[in-house]
Coordinates of C-alpha atoms and ligand atoms in Angstrom, one line a residue:
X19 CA 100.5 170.7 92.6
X20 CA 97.4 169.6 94.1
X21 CA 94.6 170.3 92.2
X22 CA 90.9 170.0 92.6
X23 CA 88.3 169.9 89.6
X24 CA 84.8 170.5 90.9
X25 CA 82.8 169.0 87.6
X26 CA 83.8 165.7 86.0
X27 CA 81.7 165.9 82.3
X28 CA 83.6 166.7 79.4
X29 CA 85.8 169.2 80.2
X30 CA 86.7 168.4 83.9
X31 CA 87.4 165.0 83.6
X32 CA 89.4 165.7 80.5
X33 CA 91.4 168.3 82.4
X34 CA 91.7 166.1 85.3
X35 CA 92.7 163.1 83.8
X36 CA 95.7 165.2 81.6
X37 CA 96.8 167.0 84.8
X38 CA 96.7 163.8 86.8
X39 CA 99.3 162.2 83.6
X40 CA 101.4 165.2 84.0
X41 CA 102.1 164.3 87.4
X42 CA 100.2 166.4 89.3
X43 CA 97.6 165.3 92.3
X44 CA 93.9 165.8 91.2
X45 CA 90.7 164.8 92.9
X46 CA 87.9 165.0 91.1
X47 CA 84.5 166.1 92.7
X48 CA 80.8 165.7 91.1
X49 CA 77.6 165.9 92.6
X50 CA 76.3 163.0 90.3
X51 CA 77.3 159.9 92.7
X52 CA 76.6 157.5 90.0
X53 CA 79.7 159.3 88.0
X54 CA 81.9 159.0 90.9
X55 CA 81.2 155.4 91.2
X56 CA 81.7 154.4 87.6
X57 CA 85.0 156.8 87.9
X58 CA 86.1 155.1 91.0
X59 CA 85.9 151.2 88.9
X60 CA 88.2 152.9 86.4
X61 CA 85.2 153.4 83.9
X62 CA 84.6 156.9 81.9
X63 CA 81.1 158.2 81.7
X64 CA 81.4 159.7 78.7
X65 CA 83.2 158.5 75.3
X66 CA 86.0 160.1 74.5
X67 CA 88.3 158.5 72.6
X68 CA 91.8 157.3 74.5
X69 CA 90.3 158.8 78.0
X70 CA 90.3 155.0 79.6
X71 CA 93.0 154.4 79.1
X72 CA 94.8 157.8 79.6
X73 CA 92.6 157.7 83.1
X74 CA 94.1 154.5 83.8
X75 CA 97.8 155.8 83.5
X76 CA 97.1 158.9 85.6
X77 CA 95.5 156.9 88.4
X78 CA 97.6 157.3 90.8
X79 CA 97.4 160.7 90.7
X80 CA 93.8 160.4 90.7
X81 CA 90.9 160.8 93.4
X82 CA 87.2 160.7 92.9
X83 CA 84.7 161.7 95.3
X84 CA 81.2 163.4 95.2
X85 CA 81.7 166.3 97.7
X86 CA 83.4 169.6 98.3
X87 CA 83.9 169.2 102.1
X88 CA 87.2 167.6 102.6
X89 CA 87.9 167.8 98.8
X90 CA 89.4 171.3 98.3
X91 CA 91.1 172.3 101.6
X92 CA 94.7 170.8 100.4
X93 CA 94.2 172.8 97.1
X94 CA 96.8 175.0 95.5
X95 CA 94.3 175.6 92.7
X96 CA 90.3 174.7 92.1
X97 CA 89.0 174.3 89.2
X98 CA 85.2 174.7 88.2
X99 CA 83.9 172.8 85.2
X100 CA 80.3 172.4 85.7
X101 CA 77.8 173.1 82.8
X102 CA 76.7 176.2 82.2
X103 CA 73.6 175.4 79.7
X104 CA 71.4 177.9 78.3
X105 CA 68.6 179.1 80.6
X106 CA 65.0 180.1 78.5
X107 CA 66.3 183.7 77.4
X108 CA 69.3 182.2 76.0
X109 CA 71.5 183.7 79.1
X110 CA 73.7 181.2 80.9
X111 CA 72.0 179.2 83.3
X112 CA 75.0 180.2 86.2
X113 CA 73.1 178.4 89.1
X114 CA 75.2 175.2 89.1
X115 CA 78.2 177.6 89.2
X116 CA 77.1 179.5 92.0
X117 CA 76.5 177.1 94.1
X118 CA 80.1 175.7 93.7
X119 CA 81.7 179.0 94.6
X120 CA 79.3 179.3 97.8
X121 CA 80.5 175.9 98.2
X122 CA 84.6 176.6 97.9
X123 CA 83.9 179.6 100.4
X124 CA 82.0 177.3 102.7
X125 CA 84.5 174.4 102.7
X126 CA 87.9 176.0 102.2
X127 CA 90.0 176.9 105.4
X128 CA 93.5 176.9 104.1
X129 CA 95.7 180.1 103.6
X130 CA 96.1 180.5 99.8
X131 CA 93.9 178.8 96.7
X132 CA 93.3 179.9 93.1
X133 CA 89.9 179.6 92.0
X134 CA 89.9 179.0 88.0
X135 CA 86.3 179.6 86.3
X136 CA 87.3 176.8 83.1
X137 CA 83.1 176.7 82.7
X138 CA 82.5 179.1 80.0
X139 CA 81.1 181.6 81.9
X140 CA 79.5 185.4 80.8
X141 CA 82.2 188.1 81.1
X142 CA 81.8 189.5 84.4
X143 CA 81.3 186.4 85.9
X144 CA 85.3 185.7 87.4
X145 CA 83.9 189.0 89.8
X146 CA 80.7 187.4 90.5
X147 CA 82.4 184.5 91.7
X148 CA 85.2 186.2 93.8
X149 CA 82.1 188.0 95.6
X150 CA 80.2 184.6 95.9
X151 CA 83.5 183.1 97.7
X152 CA 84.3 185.9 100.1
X153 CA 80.3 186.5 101.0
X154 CA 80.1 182.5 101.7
X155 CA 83.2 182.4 103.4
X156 CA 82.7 185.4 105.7
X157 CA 79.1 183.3 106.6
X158 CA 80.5 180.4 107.6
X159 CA 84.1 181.5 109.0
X160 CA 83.0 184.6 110.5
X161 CA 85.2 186.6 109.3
X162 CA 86.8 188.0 106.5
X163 CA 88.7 186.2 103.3
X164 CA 91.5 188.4 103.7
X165 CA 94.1 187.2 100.6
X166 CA 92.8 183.7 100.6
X167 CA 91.1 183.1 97.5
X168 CA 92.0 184.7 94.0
X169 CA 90.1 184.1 90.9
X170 CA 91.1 183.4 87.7
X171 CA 89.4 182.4 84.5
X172 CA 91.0 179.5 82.1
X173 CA 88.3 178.9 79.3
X174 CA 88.9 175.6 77.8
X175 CA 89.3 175.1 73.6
X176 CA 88.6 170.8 73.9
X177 CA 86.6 169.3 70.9
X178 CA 85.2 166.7 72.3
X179 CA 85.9 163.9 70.3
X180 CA 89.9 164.9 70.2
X181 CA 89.8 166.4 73.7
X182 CA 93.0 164.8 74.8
X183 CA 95.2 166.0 72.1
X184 CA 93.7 169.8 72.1
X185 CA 94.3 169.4 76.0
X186 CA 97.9 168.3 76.0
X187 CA 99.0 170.0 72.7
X188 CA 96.8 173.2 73.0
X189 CA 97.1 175.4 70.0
X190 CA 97.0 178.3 73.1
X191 CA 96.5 178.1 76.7
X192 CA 94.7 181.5 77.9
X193 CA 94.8 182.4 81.4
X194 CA 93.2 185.9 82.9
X195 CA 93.3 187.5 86.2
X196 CA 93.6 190.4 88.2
X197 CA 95.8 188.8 90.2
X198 CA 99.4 188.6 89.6
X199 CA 99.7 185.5 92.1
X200 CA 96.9 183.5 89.7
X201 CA 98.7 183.9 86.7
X202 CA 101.8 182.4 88.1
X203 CA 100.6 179.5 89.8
X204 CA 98.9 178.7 86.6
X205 CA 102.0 178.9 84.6
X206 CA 103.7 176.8 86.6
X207 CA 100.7 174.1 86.9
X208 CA 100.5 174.5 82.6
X209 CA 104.4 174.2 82.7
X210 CA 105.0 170.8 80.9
X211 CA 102.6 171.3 78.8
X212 CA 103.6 175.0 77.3
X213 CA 107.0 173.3 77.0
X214 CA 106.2 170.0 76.1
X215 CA 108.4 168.4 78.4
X216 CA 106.6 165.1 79.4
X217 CA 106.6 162.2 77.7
X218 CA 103.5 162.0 75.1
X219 CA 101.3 158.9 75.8
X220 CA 102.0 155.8 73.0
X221 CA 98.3 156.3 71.5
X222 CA 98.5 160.4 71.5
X223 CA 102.2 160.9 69.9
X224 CA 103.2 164.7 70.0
X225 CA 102.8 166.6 66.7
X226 CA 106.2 166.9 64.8
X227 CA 105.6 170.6 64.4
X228 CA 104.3 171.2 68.0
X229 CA 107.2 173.7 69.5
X230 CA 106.5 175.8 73.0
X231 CA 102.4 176.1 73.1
X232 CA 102.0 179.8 73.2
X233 CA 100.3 181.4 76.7
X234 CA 98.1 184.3 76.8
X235 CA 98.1 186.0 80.0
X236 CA 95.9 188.6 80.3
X237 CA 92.7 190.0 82.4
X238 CA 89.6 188.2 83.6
X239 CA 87.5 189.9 81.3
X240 CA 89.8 189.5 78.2
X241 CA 90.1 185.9 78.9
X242 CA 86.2 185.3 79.5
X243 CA 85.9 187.6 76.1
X244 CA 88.3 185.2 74.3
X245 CA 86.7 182.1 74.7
X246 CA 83.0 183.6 73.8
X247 CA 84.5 185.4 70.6
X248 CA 86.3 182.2 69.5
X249 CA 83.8 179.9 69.6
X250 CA 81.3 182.6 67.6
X251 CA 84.1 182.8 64.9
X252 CA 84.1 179.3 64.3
X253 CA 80.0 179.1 64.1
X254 CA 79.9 181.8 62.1
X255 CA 82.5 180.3 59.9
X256 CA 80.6 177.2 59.5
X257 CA 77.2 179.7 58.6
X258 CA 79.4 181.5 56.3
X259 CA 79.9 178.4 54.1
X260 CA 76.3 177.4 54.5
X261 CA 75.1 180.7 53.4
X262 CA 77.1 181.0 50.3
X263 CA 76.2 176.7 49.7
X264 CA 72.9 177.9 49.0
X265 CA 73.8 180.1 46.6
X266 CA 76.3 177.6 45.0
X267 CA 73.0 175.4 44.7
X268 CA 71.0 177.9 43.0
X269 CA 74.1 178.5 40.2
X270 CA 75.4 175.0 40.1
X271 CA 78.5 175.4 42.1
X272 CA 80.6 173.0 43.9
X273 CA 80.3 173.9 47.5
X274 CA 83.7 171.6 48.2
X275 CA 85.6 173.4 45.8
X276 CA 84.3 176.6 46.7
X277 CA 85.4 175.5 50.1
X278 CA 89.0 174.6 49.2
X279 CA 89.0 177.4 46.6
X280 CA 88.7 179.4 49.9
X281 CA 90.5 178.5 52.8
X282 CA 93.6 178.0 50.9
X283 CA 93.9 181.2 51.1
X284 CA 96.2 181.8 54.3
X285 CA 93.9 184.5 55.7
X286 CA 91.4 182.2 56.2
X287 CA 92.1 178.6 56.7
X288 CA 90.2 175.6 55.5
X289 CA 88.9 174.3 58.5
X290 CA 85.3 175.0 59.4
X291 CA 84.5 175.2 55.7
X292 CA 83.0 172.1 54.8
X293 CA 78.8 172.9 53.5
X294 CA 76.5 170.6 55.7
X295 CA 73.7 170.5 58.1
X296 CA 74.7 173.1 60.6
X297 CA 76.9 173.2 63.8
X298 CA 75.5 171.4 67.0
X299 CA 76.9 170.4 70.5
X300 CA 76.9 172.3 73.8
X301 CA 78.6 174.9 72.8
X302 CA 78.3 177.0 69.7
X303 CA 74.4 177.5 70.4
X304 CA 75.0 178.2 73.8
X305 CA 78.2 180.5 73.9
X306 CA 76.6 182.4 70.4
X307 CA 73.1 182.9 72.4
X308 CA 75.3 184.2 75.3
X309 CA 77.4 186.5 73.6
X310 CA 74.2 188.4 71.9
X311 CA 72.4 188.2 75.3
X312 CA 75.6 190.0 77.5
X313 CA 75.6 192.5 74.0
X314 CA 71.7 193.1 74.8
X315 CA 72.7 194.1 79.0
X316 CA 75.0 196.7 77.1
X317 CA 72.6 198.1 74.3
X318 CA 74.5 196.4 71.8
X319 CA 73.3 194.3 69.1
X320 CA 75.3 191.8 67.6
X321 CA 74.3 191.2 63.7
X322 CA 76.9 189.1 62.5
X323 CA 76.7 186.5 65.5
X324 CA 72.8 186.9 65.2
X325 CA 72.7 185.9 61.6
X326 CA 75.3 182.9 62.3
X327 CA 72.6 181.6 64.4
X328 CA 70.0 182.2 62.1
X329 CA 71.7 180.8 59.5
X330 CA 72.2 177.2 61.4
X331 CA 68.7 177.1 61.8
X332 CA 67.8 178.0 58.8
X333 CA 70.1 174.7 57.3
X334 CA 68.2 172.4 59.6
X335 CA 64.9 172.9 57.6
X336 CA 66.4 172.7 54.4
X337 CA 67.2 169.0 55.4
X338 CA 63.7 168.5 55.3
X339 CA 62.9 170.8 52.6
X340 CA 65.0 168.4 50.6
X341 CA 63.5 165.6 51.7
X342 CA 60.1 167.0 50.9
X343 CA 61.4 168.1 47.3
X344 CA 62.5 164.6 46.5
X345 CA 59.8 162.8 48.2
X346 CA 56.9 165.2 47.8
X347 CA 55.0 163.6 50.8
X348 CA 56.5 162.8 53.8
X349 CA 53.4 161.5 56.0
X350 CA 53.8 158.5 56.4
X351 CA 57.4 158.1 55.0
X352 CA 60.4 155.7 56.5
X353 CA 63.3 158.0 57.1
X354 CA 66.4 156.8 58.1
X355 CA 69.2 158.6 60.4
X356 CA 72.9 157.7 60.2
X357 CA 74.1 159.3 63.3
X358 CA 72.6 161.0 66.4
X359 CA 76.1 162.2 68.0
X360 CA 76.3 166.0 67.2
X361 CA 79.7 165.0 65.5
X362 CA 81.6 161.7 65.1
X363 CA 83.8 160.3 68.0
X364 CA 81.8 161.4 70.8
X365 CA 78.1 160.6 72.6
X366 CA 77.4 163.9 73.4
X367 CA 73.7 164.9 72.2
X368 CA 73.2 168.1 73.2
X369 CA 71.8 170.4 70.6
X370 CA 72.3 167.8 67.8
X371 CA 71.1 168.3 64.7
X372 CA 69.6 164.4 64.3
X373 CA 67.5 165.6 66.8
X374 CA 66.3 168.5 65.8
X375 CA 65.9 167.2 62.3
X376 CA 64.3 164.0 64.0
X377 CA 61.5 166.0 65.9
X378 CA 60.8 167.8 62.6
X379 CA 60.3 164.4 60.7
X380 CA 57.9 162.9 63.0
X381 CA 55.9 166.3 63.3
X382 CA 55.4 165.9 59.7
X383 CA 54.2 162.4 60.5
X384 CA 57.2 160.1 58.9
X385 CA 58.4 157.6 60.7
X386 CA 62.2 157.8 62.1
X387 CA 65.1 155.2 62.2
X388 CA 68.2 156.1 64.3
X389 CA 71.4 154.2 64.5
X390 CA 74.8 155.7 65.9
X391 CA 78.2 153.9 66.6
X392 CA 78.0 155.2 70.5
X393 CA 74.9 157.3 71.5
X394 CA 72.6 155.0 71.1
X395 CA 72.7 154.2 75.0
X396 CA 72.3 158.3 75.8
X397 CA 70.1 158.5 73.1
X398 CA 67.8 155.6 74.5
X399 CA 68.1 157.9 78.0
X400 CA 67.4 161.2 77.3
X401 CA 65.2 161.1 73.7
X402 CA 63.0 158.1 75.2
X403 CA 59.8 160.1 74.7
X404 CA 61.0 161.4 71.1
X405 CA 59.0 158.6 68.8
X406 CA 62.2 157.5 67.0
X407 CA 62.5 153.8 66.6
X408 CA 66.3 152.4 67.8
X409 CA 68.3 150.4 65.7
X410 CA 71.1 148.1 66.4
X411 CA 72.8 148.6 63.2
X412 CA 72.8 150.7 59.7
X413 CA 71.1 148.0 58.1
X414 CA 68.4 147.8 60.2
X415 CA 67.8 152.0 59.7
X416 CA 67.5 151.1 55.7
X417 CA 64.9 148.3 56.7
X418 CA 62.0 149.9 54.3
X419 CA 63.4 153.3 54.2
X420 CA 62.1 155.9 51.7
X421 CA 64.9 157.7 52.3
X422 CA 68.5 157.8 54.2
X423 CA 70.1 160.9 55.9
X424 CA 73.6 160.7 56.7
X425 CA 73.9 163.3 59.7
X426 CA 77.1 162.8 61.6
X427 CA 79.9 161.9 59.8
X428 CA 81.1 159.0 61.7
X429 CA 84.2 156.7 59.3
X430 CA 82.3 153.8 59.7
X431 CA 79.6 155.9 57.4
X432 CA 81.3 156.4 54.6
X433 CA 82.7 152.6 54.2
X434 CA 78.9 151.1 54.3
X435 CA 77.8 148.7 52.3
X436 CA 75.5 150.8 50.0
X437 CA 74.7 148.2 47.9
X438 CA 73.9 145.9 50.0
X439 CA 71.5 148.5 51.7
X440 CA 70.0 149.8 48.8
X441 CA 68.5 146.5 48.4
X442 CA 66.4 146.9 51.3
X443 CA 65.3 150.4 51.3
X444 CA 61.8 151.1 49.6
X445 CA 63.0 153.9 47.9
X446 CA 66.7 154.6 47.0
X447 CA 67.3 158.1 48.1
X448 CA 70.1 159.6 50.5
X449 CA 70.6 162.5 51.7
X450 CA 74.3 163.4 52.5
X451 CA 74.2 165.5 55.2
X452 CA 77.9 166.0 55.8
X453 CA 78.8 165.6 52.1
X454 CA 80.6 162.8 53.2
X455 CA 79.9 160.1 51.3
X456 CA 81.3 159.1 47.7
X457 CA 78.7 160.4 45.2
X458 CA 79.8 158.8 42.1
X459 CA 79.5 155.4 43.7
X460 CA 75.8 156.2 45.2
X461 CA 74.7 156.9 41.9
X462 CA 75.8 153.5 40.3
X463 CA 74.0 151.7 43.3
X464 CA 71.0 153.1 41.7
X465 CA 70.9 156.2 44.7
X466 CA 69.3 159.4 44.0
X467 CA 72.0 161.5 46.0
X468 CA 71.3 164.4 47.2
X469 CA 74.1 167.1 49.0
X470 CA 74.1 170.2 50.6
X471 CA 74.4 172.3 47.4
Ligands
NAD6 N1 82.0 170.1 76.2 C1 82.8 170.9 75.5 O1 83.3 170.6 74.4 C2 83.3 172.2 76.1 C3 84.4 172.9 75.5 C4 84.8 174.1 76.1 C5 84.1 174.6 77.2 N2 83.1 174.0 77.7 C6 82.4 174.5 78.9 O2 82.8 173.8 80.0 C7 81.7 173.7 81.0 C8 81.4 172.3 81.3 O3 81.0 171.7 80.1 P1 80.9 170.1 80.0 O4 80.6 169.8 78.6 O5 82.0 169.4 80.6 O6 79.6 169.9 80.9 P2 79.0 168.5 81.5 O7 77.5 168.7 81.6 O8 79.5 167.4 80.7 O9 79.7 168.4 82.9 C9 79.3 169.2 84.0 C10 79.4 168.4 85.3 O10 79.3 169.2 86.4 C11 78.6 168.5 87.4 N3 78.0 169.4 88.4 C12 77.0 170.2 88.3 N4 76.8 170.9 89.4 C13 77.7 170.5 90.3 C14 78.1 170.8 91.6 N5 77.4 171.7 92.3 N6 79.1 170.2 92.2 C15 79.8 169.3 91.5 N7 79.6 168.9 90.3 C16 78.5 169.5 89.6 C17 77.6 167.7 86.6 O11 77.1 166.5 87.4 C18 78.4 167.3 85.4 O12 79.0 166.0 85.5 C19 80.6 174.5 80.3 O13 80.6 175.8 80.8 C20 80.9 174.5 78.8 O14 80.3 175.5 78.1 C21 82.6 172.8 77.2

């Protein structure tokens, strides 16, 4: 099919790249022109692990350019992947959105195209964007879209960081429309990978269990519903174990055990039930805010989503609460951060926790040491005016430290040379963040560990 992917960040590029692989042709549009360039020389802008060279297998399948005219008319189906970030009120900021689908209605002249909403988008919005397509293309065709567009809604389940693998062996692929005619052209474009018929890349083998990847094919409200109620079960899984951590602390519990003790049970799972310093990324903030701010439009209140948020806030502070318990002053403390990504194997910084927990170190007037495997670069780019003082390596973050703060749980992390940093921190304390890190073995470098219960 030819496709066209109006959004090239995490999630388009991702889709793109795995649709291009499955044989389909894809162009990928993005405003940003510097993207396209660094797309065009075979380059990702983003890290995400096996997307080069995945990108470099699909490229003949692949086209990058940086506008809509010319780039959608040979469609069969569009896709829409640009951000959706949170606006002040916590609503979804939907102007980048809008202007795409006043773009598609501007720019497409063919007979037939299915517009896909894979931007996590408020429910409601697959209509809203159906009306923005016909109004724009009645404005600038002069006349009606009689049976030209149909809109569908595809929300995307990527974690960055394995978004490949969750894109070509989904756990579910959900599809919602009111249109008959939507749903089946997305089947058949999700074809080989709801039957697993093409041949897994050398670097992302199929899973041995994988068997036919289950489709949900349902309504554009249902769909935009799933998505939001997913991801606020997963946050408020992750607040759920920090909640009871706490009290684990206060009665001398072990939080992992707890954990395990837990999500062995079928019912509920282990994942998502590790104790730590809170969820961060794009999404859970966003897409939690969102769901209790399209509860608010109808008189609904939303406790249980409300106190997940409240509760990842609330784990935030108790980094530094800790820190202020062990160290009893922090003016004028060294702090270290081991990691700045909002999780390991991606760059992506948005909402996470280092900085959040960075800001609240330098307002208490500490100074802050950062080091991370890949966001440093971003981090240099978009936290420039933050205060915290860059470093090339985890070494150079214990340089004088009064204290070290494992945040993101990156591998490399947990094989450090503790020792060999302990030597040059001023004061040997750690916080494990992530409970990540070997505590037995801290404690006979001389470390005064500290977890999250
Ligand atoms: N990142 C994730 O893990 C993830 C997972 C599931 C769903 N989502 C959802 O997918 C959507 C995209 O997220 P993302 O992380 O890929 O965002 P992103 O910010 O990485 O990418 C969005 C891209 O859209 C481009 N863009 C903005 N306006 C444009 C326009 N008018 N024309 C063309 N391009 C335009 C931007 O330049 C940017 O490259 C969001 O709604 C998000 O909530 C994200």
């Amino acid at each position: 099919m030819n496709v066209s992917i109006i959004g090239t960040g995490y999630v388009g590029l991702t889709t793109g790249v795995c649709l291009g692989y499955l044989g389909h042709k894809v162009t990928c549009i993005d405003s940003d022109e510097k993207k396209i360039a660094l797309l065009r020389s075979g380059k990702t802008p983003i890290y995400e692990p096996y997307l080069t060279e995945l990108m470099a297998e699909a490229q003949p399948n692949l086209r990058f350019c940086s506008n809509l005219a010319g780039a959608v008319n040979n469609a069969d189906v569009i896709f829409i992947a640009v951000g959706t970030p949170p606006a002040p009120d916590g609503s979804p900021d939907l102007r980048y959105l809008s202007q795409v689908a006043r773009g598609i209605g501007e720019h497409y002249a063919g007979d037939f195209v299915v517009v896909v909403n894979k931007s996590t988008v408020p429910i409601g919005s697959g209509n809203w964007v159906d009306s923005l397509i016909r109004e724009s293309y009645e404005q600038h065709h002069g006349r009606k879209a009689n049976g030209n567009f149909c809109v569908a809604s595809n929300p995307e389940f990527l974690r960055e960081g394995t978004a490949l693998h969750d894109s070509l062996y989904a756990d579910r692929v959900v599809v919602g429309s009111d249109d008959s005619r939507a749903l089946e052209v997305l089947y058949s474009l999700y074809r080989p990978i709801l039957d697993q018929t093409f041949a897994a890349p050398t670097y992302l083998p199929r899973p041995e269990r994988i068997g036919a990847v289950p489709l949900i094919s349902t309504d554009l409200a249902s769909a935009e519903l799933i998505k939001y109620a997913a991801n606020a079960f997963l946050a408020l899984k992750i607040s759920y174990i920090n909640e009871i951590s706490h009290l684990a602390e206060k009665v001398g519990a072990d939080i992992a055990q707890v954990g395990k003790g837990i999500g062995l049970d079928a019912r509920i799972g282990t994942r998502f039930l590790q104790a730590g310093i809170g969820w961060g990324g794009s999404c859970f903030g966003k897409d939690t805010s969102a769901l209790v701010s399209t509860a608010k439009e109808y008189n609904l209140t939303m406790p249980i989503v409300q106190a997940a948020r409240d509760v990842n806030s609330r784990q935030r502070d108790r980094v530094v609460a800790k820190l202020l318990g062990e160290l009893k002053i922090l003016k004028g403390r060294t702090i270290g951060l081991l990691g700045l990504a909002f999780k390991p194997n991606t760059d992506d910084l948005r909402e996470a926790p280092a900085i959040d927990i960075a800001k609240k170190l330098i307002d208490r007037g500490c100074k802050v040491r950062v080091h991370d495997p890949v966001a440093m670069e971003r981090f240099q780019q978009e936290y420039a005016t933050l205060g915290a003082i860059c470093c090339d390596s985890p070494e150079e973050v214990a340089d004088e430290a009064d204290a070290l703060v494992l945040v993101t749980e990156w591998p490399e992390y947990r094989e450090l040379d503790f020792e060999a940093l302990a030597a040059r921190m001023h004061c040997r304390v750690i916080l494990d963040g992530r409970n990540a890190l070997d505590r037995a073995r801290l404690t006979r470098f001389g470390y005064r560990y500290i977890g999250i219960a």
